[in-house]
Short mmCIF file of C-alpha atoms in Angstrom, two decimals:
data_model
loop_
_atom_site.label_atom_id
_atom_site.label_comp_id
_atom_site.label_asym_id
_atom_site.label_seq_id
_atom_site.Cartn_x
_atom_site.Cartn_y
_atom_site.Cartn_z
CA MET A 1 -21.22 6.56 35.01
CA GLU A 2 -24.60 5.42 33.65
CA GLU A 3 -25.08 8.60 31.64
CA THR A 4 -21.53 8.10 30.11
CA LYS A 5 -22.40 4.46 29.15
CA ARG A 6 -25.62 5.63 27.62
CA LEU A 7 -23.86 8.36 25.63
CA PHE A 8 -21.49 5.70 24.21
CA ARG A 9 -24.24 3.51 23.13
CA ILE A 10 -25.93 6.35 21.25
CA LEU A 11 -22.57 7.27 19.60
CA ALA A 12 -21.87 3.68 18.65
CA PHE A 13 -25.28 3.17 17.16
CA ALA A 14 -25.07 6.41 15.21
CA ASN A 15 -21.52 5.64 13.97
CA PHE A 16 -22.49 2.21 12.84
CA THR A 17 -25.64 3.47 11.03
CA LEU A 18 -23.88 6.28 9.25
CA TYR A 19 -20.70 4.34 8.17
CA PHE A 20 -22.74 1.38 6.98
CA GLY A 21 -24.81 3.64 4.73
CA PHE A 22 -21.93 5.73 3.57
CA ASN A 23 -19.64 2.81 2.64
CA ILE A 24 -22.45 1.28 0.47
CA TRP A 25 -23.19 4.67 -1.17
CA GLN A 26 -19.47 5.23 -1.88
CA ALA A 27 -18.83 1.70 -3.23
CA VAL A 28 -21.81 1.62 -5.72
CA PHE A 29 -22.05 5.29 -6.64
CA THR A 30 -19.76 5.31 -9.66
CA ASN A 31 -21.11 2.17 -11.22
CA PHE A 32 -24.74 3.35 -10.54
CA ALA A 33 -24.10 6.75 -12.13
CA VAL A 34 -22.44 5.25 -15.21
CA GLU A 35 -24.52 2.15 -15.77
CA GLU A 36 -27.95 3.56 -14.87
CA LEU A 37 -27.66 7.18 -15.80
CA GLY A 38 -24.84 7.29 -18.33
CA VAL A 39 -23.06 10.21 -16.67
CA SER A 40 -19.77 11.37 -18.32
CA ALA A 41 -16.41 11.74 -16.83
CA GLY A 42 -16.84 15.44 -16.58
CA GLN A 43 -20.14 15.10 -14.70
CA ILE A 44 -18.60 12.67 -12.28
CA GLY A 45 -15.71 15.13 -11.65
CA LEU A 46 -18.33 17.94 -11.00
CA ILE A 47 -20.32 15.74 -8.62
CA GLN A 48 -17.17 14.85 -6.58
CA SER A 49 -16.18 18.52 -6.44
CA VAL A 50 -19.60 19.53 -5.17
CA ARG A 51 -19.49 16.71 -2.68
CA GLU A 52 -16.62 18.38 -0.86
CA ILE A 53 -18.41 21.74 -0.40
CA PRO A 54 -20.11 20.64 2.89
CA GLY A 55 -16.71 19.55 4.20
CA LEU A 56 -15.38 23.16 3.57
CA MET A 57 -18.34 24.40 5.66
CA GLY A 58 -17.26 22.50 8.81
CA PHE A 59 -16.68 25.76 10.66
CA VAL A 60 -20.43 26.38 10.57
CA MET A 61 -20.73 23.59 13.21
CA GLY A 62 -19.58 26.19 15.84
CA PHE A 63 -22.59 28.38 15.00
CA LEU A 64 -25.13 25.53 14.70
CA VAL A 65 -24.55 24.47 18.29
CA LEU A 66 -25.48 27.92 19.51
CA TRP A 67 -29.00 26.79 18.70
CA LEU A 68 -28.88 22.98 18.49
CA SER A 69 -27.03 20.55 20.72
CA GLU A 70 -24.27 18.40 19.27
CA MET A 71 -26.46 15.31 19.86
CA ARG A 72 -29.30 16.89 17.77
CA VAL A 73 -26.77 17.86 15.06
CA MET A 74 -25.41 14.24 15.03
CA GLY A 75 -28.87 12.72 14.76
CA LEU A 76 -29.92 15.13 11.91
CA SER A 77 -26.61 14.30 10.10
CA VAL A 78 -27.50 10.57 10.04
CA LEU A 79 -30.97 11.52 8.79
CA LEU A 80 -29.58 13.68 5.98
CA LEU A 81 -27.23 10.88 4.90
CA GLY A 82 -30.04 8.35 4.79
CA LEU A 83 -32.23 10.79 2.74
CA GLY A 84 -29.32 11.38 0.46
CA VAL A 85 -28.83 7.70 -0.26
CA VAL A 86 -32.52 7.29 -1.04
CA LEU A 87 -32.50 10.27 -3.30
CA THR A 88 -29.39 8.80 -5.07
CA GLY A 89 -31.34 5.53 -5.77
CA TRP A 90 -34.34 7.61 -6.92
CA SER A 91 -32.30 9.71 -9.37
CA SER A 92 -33.14 9.55 -13.04
CA THR A 93 -31.33 12.80 -14.16
CA PHE A 94 -27.91 14.28 -13.50
CA SER A 95 -29.58 17.09 -11.50
CA THR A 96 -31.35 14.76 -9.09
CA LEU A 97 -28.13 12.67 -8.71
CA LEU A 98 -26.23 15.87 -7.83
CA LEU A 99 -29.01 16.78 -5.33
CA GLY A 100 -28.90 13.35 -3.67
CA THR A 101 -25.05 13.53 -3.44
CA LEU A 102 -25.14 17.01 -1.84
CA VAL A 103 -27.79 15.98 0.74
CA MET A 104 -25.75 12.87 1.62
CA SER A 105 -22.53 14.86 1.86
CA PHE A 106 -24.03 17.36 4.31
CA GLY A 107 -25.01 14.57 6.60
CA PHE A 108 -21.60 12.81 6.28
CA HIS A 109 -19.46 15.96 6.81
CA PHE A 110 -21.46 17.25 9.75
CA PHE A 111 -21.43 13.98 11.46
CA TYR A 112 -17.76 13.82 12.33
CA PRO A 113 -17.47 17.16 14.19
CA SER A 114 -20.64 16.57 16.16
CA SER A 115 -19.83 12.94 17.10
CA SER A 116 -16.19 13.84 17.96
CA SER A 117 -17.29 16.95 20.06
CA LEU A 118 -19.60 14.77 22.11
CA VAL A 119 -16.72 12.40 22.96
CA LEU A 120 -14.32 15.21 23.84
CA MET A 121 -16.86 17.09 26.02
CA GLY A 122 -18.43 14.03 27.68
CA HIS A 123 -15.35 12.07 28.67
CA GLY A 124 -12.24 12.57 30.72
CA GLN A 125 -8.71 12.66 29.26
CA GLU A 126 -7.78 9.16 30.06
CA GLU A 127 -11.04 7.70 28.62
CA THR A 128 -11.24 9.82 25.45
CA PRO A 129 -8.65 7.95 23.25
CA ARG A 130 -10.23 4.62 24.25
CA VAL A 131 -13.71 5.82 23.29
CA LEU A 132 -12.52 7.21 20.00
CA GLY A 133 -10.75 3.96 19.26
CA ARG A 134 -13.79 1.89 20.12
CA LEU A 135 -15.93 4.16 17.82
CA GLY A 136 -13.37 3.58 15.08
CA SER A 137 -13.76 -0.13 15.49
CA VAL A 138 -17.51 0.23 15.26
CA ALA A 139 -17.19 2.38 12.04
CA ALA A 140 -14.79 -0.15 10.50
CA LEU A 141 -17.11 -3.00 11.25
CA ALA A 142 -20.05 -1.19 9.67
CA SER A 143 -17.94 -0.53 6.50
CA ALA A 144 -16.91 -4.25 6.36
CA LEU A 145 -20.53 -5.38 6.63
CA GLY A 146 -21.51 -2.89 3.96
CA THR A 147 -18.96 -4.39 1.57
CA VAL A 148 -20.35 -7.80 2.27
CA ALA A 149 -23.92 -6.48 1.70
CA ILE A 150 -22.88 -5.14 -1.76
CA TRP A 151 -21.31 -8.53 -2.78
CA VAL A 152 -24.50 -10.42 -1.66
CA PHE A 153 -27.37 -8.08 -2.83
CA VAL A 154 -26.24 -6.24 -5.97
CA ASP A 155 -25.84 -9.33 -8.20
CA GLY A 156 -27.39 -11.91 -5.88
CA VAL A 157 -25.83 -15.11 -4.49
CA GLN A 158 -26.35 -18.79 -5.37
CA ILE A 159 -24.57 -21.13 -2.86
CA GLY A 160 -26.08 -24.60 -2.89
CA PRO A 161 -29.67 -24.32 -1.71
CA LEU A 162 -29.17 -20.72 -0.63
CA SER A 163 -30.37 -18.35 -3.25
CA ILE A 164 -30.55 -14.61 -2.84
CA PRO A 165 -31.95 -12.78 -5.95
CA ALA A 166 -30.23 -9.80 -7.37
CA TRP A 167 -31.52 -6.41 -6.08
CA GLY A 168 -29.58 -4.18 -8.29
CA TYR A 169 -28.24 -0.76 -7.47
CA ARG A 170 -31.60 1.15 -6.99
CA THR A 171 -33.21 -1.37 -4.62
CA LEU A 172 -30.03 -1.62 -2.57
CA LEU A 173 -29.84 2.16 -2.26
CA TYR A 174 -33.52 2.43 -1.28
CA VAL A 175 -33.25 -0.23 1.35
CA VAL A 176 -30.01 0.97 2.88
CA GLY A 177 -31.06 4.62 2.75
CA GLY A 178 -34.33 3.69 4.47
CA LEU A 179 -32.63 1.72 7.19
CA VAL A 180 -30.21 4.70 7.84
CA THR A 181 -33.14 7.10 7.96
CA VAL A 182 -34.98 4.95 10.44
CA GLY A 183 -31.79 4.50 12.52
CA SER A 184 -31.42 8.33 12.66
CA LEU A 185 -34.93 8.59 14.34
CA PHE A 186 -33.78 6.22 17.08
CA THR A 187 -30.71 8.34 17.58
CA LEU A 188 -32.79 11.49 17.95
CA ARG A 189 -35.34 9.73 20.19
CA ASP A 190 -32.70 8.41 22.50
CA GLY A 191 -31.03 11.90 22.54
CA ARG A 192 -34.26 13.46 23.71
CA ARG A 193 -34.45 11.09 26.62
CA GLN A 194 -31.27 12.36 28.15
CA ILE A 195 -31.32 15.14 30.64
CA ALA A 196 -28.27 17.27 30.91
CA GLN A 197 -27.30 20.78 31.75
CA HIS A 198 -26.94 23.08 28.65
CA ARG A 199 -23.98 25.41 28.49
CA ARG A 200 -23.90 28.08 25.90
CA ARG A 201 -21.21 27.36 23.26
CA LYS A 202 -18.47 29.74 22.21
CA VAL A 203 -17.23 30.36 18.61
CA VAL A 204 -13.59 30.98 19.48
CA PHE A 205 -10.50 30.19 17.30
CA ARG A 206 -7.39 30.81 19.34
CA ARG A 207 -3.75 31.27 18.47
CA ASP A 208 -3.02 28.84 21.26
CA TYR A 209 -4.51 26.05 19.11
CA TRP A 210 -2.18 26.58 16.16
CA LEU A 211 -0.47 23.19 16.58
CA TYR A 212 -3.82 21.42 16.45
CA TYR A 213 -4.72 23.24 13.27
CA ALA A 214 -1.37 22.56 11.75
CA LEU A 215 -1.31 18.86 12.59
CA THR A 216 -4.98 18.61 11.24
CA PHE A 217 -3.93 20.14 7.94
CA LEU A 218 -0.81 17.97 7.61
CA MET A 219 -2.65 14.82 8.47
CA GLY A 220 -5.23 15.61 5.85
CA CYS A 221 -2.51 16.24 3.24
CA ARG A 222 -0.72 12.98 3.93
CA ARG A 223 -4.10 11.06 3.98
CA HIS A 224 -5.29 12.51 0.70
CA ILE A 225 -1.97 11.76 -1.02
CA PHE A 226 -2.14 8.16 -0.04
CA SER A 227 -5.86 7.51 -0.40
CA THR A 228 -5.83 9.10 -3.92
CA PHE A 229 -2.59 7.84 -5.46
CA ALA A 230 -1.72 4.49 -3.58
CA ILE A 231 -4.74 2.73 -5.09
CA PHE A 232 -4.13 4.52 -8.43
CA LEU A 233 -0.68 3.14 -8.45
CA LEU A 234 -1.90 -0.46 -7.72
CA VAL A 235 -4.46 -0.12 -10.55
CA GLN A 236 -2.52 1.67 -13.20
CA VAL A 237 1.00 0.34 -12.69
CA HIS A 238 0.29 -3.12 -11.28
CA GLY A 239 -3.15 -3.77 -12.89
CA ILE A 240 -5.06 -5.10 -9.97
CA SER A 241 -8.70 -5.84 -10.56
CA VAL A 242 -11.80 -4.27 -9.04
CA ARG A 243 -12.39 -7.35 -6.98
CA GLN A 244 -8.75 -7.33 -5.73
CA ALA A 245 -9.20 -3.65 -4.76
CA ALA A 246 -12.45 -4.47 -2.98
CA THR A 247 -10.83 -7.30 -1.09
CA LEU A 248 -8.01 -5.04 -0.04
CA PHE A 249 -10.47 -2.35 1.40
CA LEU A 250 -12.43 -5.18 3.04
CA PHE A 251 -9.34 -6.56 4.64
CA ASN A 252 -8.42 -3.00 5.92
CA ASN A 253 -11.78 -2.62 7.50
CA LEU A 254 -11.66 -6.07 9.23
CA VAL A 255 -8.20 -5.16 10.57
CA SER A 256 -9.51 -1.79 11.74
CA THR A 257 -12.41 -3.33 13.49
CA TYR A 258 -9.95 -4.83 15.96
CA SER A 259 -7.00 -2.45 15.82
CA ALA A 260 -8.81 0.87 16.23
CA ALA A 261 -9.84 0.18 19.84
CA GLN A 262 -6.30 -1.07 20.66
CA LEU A 263 -4.77 2.06 19.25
CA GLY A 264 -7.04 4.14 21.55
CA ARG A 265 -5.61 2.18 24.48
CA VAL A 266 -2.08 2.82 23.27
CA VAL A 267 -2.58 6.59 23.03
CA ALA A 268 -4.18 6.62 26.55
CA ARG A 269 -1.21 4.78 28.01
CA PHE A 270 1.75 6.40 26.22
CA GLY A 271 0.48 9.86 25.36
CA GLU A 272 -0.06 11.72 22.09
CA ARG A 273 3.52 12.94 21.51
CA LYS A 274 5.15 9.48 21.67
CA VAL A 275 2.43 7.77 19.69
CA LEU A 276 2.36 10.42 16.85
CA THR A 277 6.18 10.25 16.72
CA ILE A 278 6.14 6.50 16.06
CA ASN A 279 3.18 6.99 13.68
CA PHE A 280 4.98 9.56 11.46
CA ILE A 281 8.27 7.60 11.49
CA GLY A 282 6.37 4.61 10.24
CA LEU A 283 4.63 6.70 7.54
CA ILE A 284 7.93 7.81 6.26
CA ALA A 285 8.69 4.10 5.49
CA VAL A 286 5.33 3.68 3.90
CA PHE A 287 5.66 6.62 1.55
CA VAL A 288 9.26 5.76 0.61
CA GLY A 289 8.09 2.19 -0.09
CA TYR A 290 5.43 3.34 -2.45
CA ALA A 291 7.99 5.61 -4.22
CA TYR A 292 10.51 2.88 -4.85
CA ILE A 293 9.14 -0.67 -4.25
CA SER A 294 7.66 -2.63 -7.13
CA TYR A 295 6.98 -5.89 -5.36
CA LEU A 296 3.12 -6.12 -5.23
CA PRO A 297 2.66 -8.19 -2.11
CA LEU A 298 4.85 -5.81 -0.15
CA LEU A 299 2.84 -2.89 -1.53
CA TYR A 300 -0.29 -4.62 -0.14
CA VAL A 301 1.37 -4.81 3.29
CA LEU A 302 2.27 -1.21 3.16
CA PHE A 303 -1.32 -0.28 2.17
CA VAL A 304 -2.61 -2.08 5.28
CA LEU A 305 0.06 -0.41 7.49
CA ASP A 306 -1.03 3.03 6.22
CA ASN A 307 -4.55 2.21 7.25
CA LEU A 308 -3.30 1.20 10.73
CA PHE A 309 -1.24 4.46 11.04
CA PHE A 310 -4.23 6.55 10.05
CA GLY A 311 -5.99 5.17 13.11
CA PHE A 312 -3.62 7.19 15.23
CA SER A 313 -5.26 10.41 14.01
CA LEU A 314 -7.49 10.06 17.10
CA ALA A 315 -4.41 11.26 19.02
CA VAL A 316 -4.77 14.71 17.41
CA ASP A 317 -8.34 14.99 18.75
CA SER A 318 -7.39 13.84 22.19
CA TYR A 319 -4.57 16.29 22.19
CA PHE A 320 -6.97 19.17 21.41
CA GLN A 321 -9.13 18.02 24.37
CA LYS A 322 -6.13 18.52 26.64
CA ILE A 323 -5.26 22.09 25.34
CA ALA A 324 -8.84 23.45 24.97
CA HIS A 325 -9.42 26.38 27.26
CA ALA A 326 -13.06 25.46 27.90
CA PRO A 327 -15.38 22.66 26.86
CA GLU A 328 -17.66 25.26 25.30
CA GLU A 329 -15.01 25.96 22.61
CA ILE A 330 -14.63 22.32 21.46
CA SER A 331 -17.34 22.09 18.88
CA SER A 332 -16.46 25.24 17.05
CA ASN A 333 -12.79 24.20 16.75
CA VAL A 334 -13.48 20.59 15.74
CA GLY A 335 -15.72 22.03 13.04
CA LEU A 336 -12.98 24.38 11.89
CA ALA A 337 -10.58 21.35 11.72
CA GLN A 338 -13.10 19.68 9.37
CA THR A 339 -12.75 22.79 7.08
CA ILE A 340 -8.99 22.71 7.26
CA ASN A 341 -8.86 19.16 6.35
CA HIS A 342 -10.99 19.68 3.28
CA ILE A 343 -8.72 22.63 2.17
CA SER A 344 -6.12 19.93 1.83
CA ALA A 345 -8.55 17.71 0.16
CA LEU A 346 -9.09 20.21 -2.70
CA ALA A 347 -5.43 21.17 -3.18
CA VAL A 348 -3.37 17.94 -2.52
CA PRO A 349 -4.90 15.58 -5.21
CA VAL A 350 -4.44 18.24 -7.86
CA LEU A 351 -0.80 19.03 -6.94
CA GLY A 352 -0.04 15.32 -6.53
CA GLY A 353 -1.42 14.61 -9.97
CA ILE A 354 0.77 17.34 -11.46
CA LEU A 355 3.84 15.82 -9.84
CA TRP A 356 2.78 12.27 -11.02
CA GLU A 357 2.53 13.42 -14.65
CA LYS A 358 5.22 16.12 -14.92
CA VAL A 359 7.94 14.47 -12.84
CA ALA A 360 7.32 10.86 -11.87
CA PRO A 361 4.92 8.75 -9.77
CA SER A 362 7.59 8.49 -7.16
CA ALA A 363 7.65 12.30 -6.78
CA THR A 364 4.06 12.32 -5.46
CA PHE A 365 4.96 9.90 -2.71
CA LEU A 366 8.23 11.72 -1.90
CA ALA A 367 6.20 14.85 -1.51
CA GLY A 368 4.18 12.87 1.07
CA VAL A 369 7.51 12.09 2.81
CA ILE A 370 8.21 15.82 3.07
CA ILE A 371 4.76 16.46 4.64
CA VAL A 372 5.23 13.67 7.16
CA VAL A 373 8.78 14.96 8.15
CA ILE A 374 7.25 18.38 8.82
CA ALA A 375 4.52 16.89 10.86
CA LEU A 376 7.04 14.75 12.84
CA GLY A 377 8.97 17.98 13.73
CA LEU A 378 5.71 19.73 14.83
CA VAL A 379 4.69 16.78 17.06
CA GLN A 380 7.69 17.42 19.20
CA PHE A 381 6.01 20.69 20.31
CA ILE A 382 3.12 18.71 21.94
CA ARG A 383 2.96 19.68 25.59
CA PRO A 384 -0.57 19.05 26.85
CA ARG A 385 -1.78 20.88 29.86
CA PRO A 386 -4.55 19.73 32.12
CA ALA A 387 -7.87 19.83 30.35
CA PRO A 388 -11.04 21.30 31.81
CA ALA A 389 -13.27 18.72 33.47
CA PRO A 390 -15.76 16.95 31.12
CA MET A 391 -18.94 18.81 30.90
CA ALA A 392 -22.57 17.50 30.96
CA VAL A 393 -23.47 16.94 27.33
CA PRO A 394 -26.81 18.27 26.17
CA MET A 395 -28.64 15.59 24.28
CA SER A 396 -31.73 17.36 23.16
#
């Protein structure tokens, strides 16, 4: 029990550190690149494409853990993200900016499979959804605090006697990247203190896991449609401002800070099939709403609801825990899921954009409805079997 609590503390600290740094990097990157370095639209597009390469390499996770423990991979991922943020702030040319982005992206994309694998291997079936939900709340809180830090430190604040001078983009990136880097060292140090049995991992991709792979792909497709085109619709069609968009994202993070942990409890109580069925039925309403509704306040509500429904994606991971043949196979398959998700990230925005321009904006969201309906049908095949007992998780 004490080892499990200690594992959660390490996971929570690592999640908070990484998502705090990533949220700040993501929020200021475009403004920094344009205002400080004068990069063009084509260069921004190239950077964003290169940024997805590490995500496609998620399957490498299965081979990494043949030599390094998941805890070590997680700590090194936080370290890489911190160094990437620092490198971004240090950049003075397009090449160095591209390098900083790539380093950051390797850290970000290898963090999720290592962190999730630690949860799936180190906890029992009933506890896993709750732990995943609590970690989601931690990540949302970190993102919300990151947004506040940007508002306070980039341009400075003057509220009565309180005066905080403007840091600008570079100083903020240096400070945040430095904090994340130092935080990664604590994660690695705490991991070394843990003593646990090491089991050799297996790189095995089974036909029995087809439903997990399929749901991962479809969840990625639906997420990339909405995350790309919902905010685009609000900006292009309804003309919301940058501050309004930032406020909307901040509100999402604040809601998720509370709701993510509650969603984990719901999954643990009612099971993956029931929860995902309700999730996808709700998503049908969200996508249909964005296809046909033009009342802006209601679109805001649907935007927040989509964020809530996305929290149920933890049910896909907890389902995989229940069908995994052995704990040693978890890391390789969670890493493969990362690759599958990013295949959808490369294809869906392009196809959605073609539908938007060639047919109508509503066609893009109706395509999302089709994806969600297919996922809803597949969810009915969920029949979890008893999972192997949680294994001792190697920390060093």
